């Protein structure tokens, strides 16, 4: 069984914004029909919040640096502040908004096929 290692830290420096200073880059994954999964890195600069309406799959996020304010738009809750080491699980169909007061970065797992652009295509 092969093992794949990617040195992620240097890749943060070359990230291109997908929307409003939010950068995301897929690193590893597969497109198996029954259990698709994608692992990647992200960063966000201070500025406009990012919104995603009705995430079509489960997502898992870890903050590795800085702080991220996350708001569940379906529950109409106050934003929750995530810090380095905090984890987030977003269930299928959830709408959310996120931003940072400074700069923040982290990693994610999306239960979607590697190369499927649905996440980036639907950022607001």
Coordinates of C-alpha atoms in Angstrom, one line a residue:
X1 CA 0.0 0.0 0.0
X2 CA 1.6 3.3 -1.0
X3 CA 2.1 6.2 1.3
X4 CA 2.1 9.8 0.0
X5 CA 3.8 12.7 1.8
X6 CA 3.4 16.3 0.7
X7 CA 5.4 19.1 2.3
X8 CA 2.5 21.6 2.8
X9 CA 4.1 24.5 4.6
X10 CA 5.9 25.9 1.5
X11 CA 2.7 25.7 -0.5
X12 CA 1.0 28.3 1.6
X13 CA 3.3 31.0 0.2
X14 CA 2.1 30.4 -3.4
X15 CA -1.7 30.2 -2.8
X16 CA -3.9 32.1 -5.1
X17 CA -7.2 33.7 -3.8
X18 CA -10.4 31.9 -4.7
X19 CA -12.6 34.7 -3.3
X20 CA -12.0 37.8 -1.2
X21 CA -8.6 36.9 0.1
X22 CA -9.6 33.2 0.8
X23 CA -7.2 30.7 -0.7
X24 CA -7.7 27.0 -0.9
X25 CA -5.6 24.3 -2.5
X26 CA -6.2 20.5 -2.8
X27 CA -3.2 18.4 -2.0
X28 CA -4.3 14.7 -1.7
X29 CA -7.3 12.6 -2.2
X30 CA -9.2 10.3 -4.5
X31 CA -12.4 10.1 -6.5
X32 CA -13.7 6.7 -5.5
X33 CA -17.5 6.8 -5.9
X34 CA -18.4 5.3 -2.5
X35 CA -15.9 7.1 -0.3
X36 CA -14.5 10.2 -2.0
X37 CA -12.2 12.4 0.1
X38 CA -10.0 15.5 -0.5
X39 CA -7.4 16.9 1.9
X40 CA -6.0 20.4 1.4
X41 CA -4.7 23.7 2.9
X42 CA -6.4 27.1 3.1
X43 CA -5.6 30.6 4.2
X44 CA -7.6 33.7 4.6
X45 CA -6.7 37.4 5.0
X46 CA -8.6 40.0 7.0
X47 CA -11.4 41.5 4.9
X48 CA -14.7 40.5 3.5
X49 CA -16.4 37.4 4.9
X50 CA -16.8 34.3 2.8
X51 CA -20.2 32.6 2.5
X52 CA -21.1 29.1 1.4
X53 CA -24.8 28.1 1.1
X54 CA -25.8 24.5 1.6
X55 CA -22.5 22.6 1.6
X56 CA -23.2 19.4 -0.4
X57 CA -20.9 17.1 1.6
X58 CA -19.4 16.8 5.0
X59 CA -16.4 19.0 5.7
X60 CA -13.8 19.1 8.5
X61 CA -11.6 22.1 9.2
X62 CA -8.6 22.6 11.5
X63 CA -7.1 26.0 12.3
X64 CA -3.3 25.9 12.5
X65 CA -2.5 29.6 12.8
X66 CA -4.5 32.7 13.8
X67 CA -8.2 32.8 14.5
X68 CA -11.3 32.2 12.4
X69 CA -14.8 33.4 13.1
X70 CA -17.4 31.0 11.9
X71 CA -21.2 31.6 11.8
X72 CA -23.8 28.9 11.2
X73 CA -26.3 30.8 8.9
X74 CA -29.0 28.1 9.3
X75 CA -29.1 28.4 13.1
X76 CA -28.6 32.2 13.0
X77 CA -26.0 32.0 15.8
X78 CA -23.4 34.5 16.8
X79 CA -20.0 33.8 15.2
X80 CA -17.8 31.3 17.1
X81 CA -14.1 32.1 17.3
X82 CA -11.8 29.2 16.4
X83 CA -8.1 29.3 17.4
X84 CA -5.0 27.2 16.4
X85 CA -5.8 23.6 17.3
X86 CA -9.6 23.9 17.1
X87 CA -11.6 21.6 14.8
X88 CA -14.8 22.1 13.0
X89 CA -17.2 19.6 11.4
X90 CA -19.7 21.0 8.9
X91 CA -22.6 18.7 8.0
X92 CA -24.2 18.2 4.6
X93 CA -26.6 21.1 3.8
X94 CA -25.2 23.6 6.3
X95 CA -24.8 27.3 5.2
X96 CA -22.0 29.2 6.9
X97 CA -20.0 32.4 6.8
X98 CA -16.4 32.9 8.0
X99 CA -13.8 35.6 8.3
X100 CA -10.7 36.6 10.3
X101 CA -9.7 39.9 11.9
X102 CA -6.0 39.4 10.9
X103 CA -4.8 36.3 8.9
X104 CA -5.5 32.7 9.5
X105 CA -4.6 29.3 7.9
X106 CA -5.3 25.7 8.3
X107 CA -6.1 22.3 6.7
X108 CA -9.3 20.6 5.7
X109 CA -10.9 17.4 4.6
X110 CA -13.9 17.5 2.3
X111 CA -15.8 14.2 1.6
X112 CA -15.9 14.9 -2.1
X113 CA -13.8 13.7 -5.1
X114 CA -10.4 15.1 -5.6
X115 CA -10.6 17.6 -8.4
X116 CA -14.3 18.4 -8.0
X117 CA -14.5 22.2 -8.0
X118 CA -18.0 22.5 -6.4
X119 CA -16.6 24.1 -3.3
X120 CA -14.6 26.9 -5.0
X121 CA -17.3 27.4 -7.6
X122 CA -19.9 28.2 -5.0
X123 CA -18.0 30.5 -2.7
X124 CA -19.8 33.9 -2.2

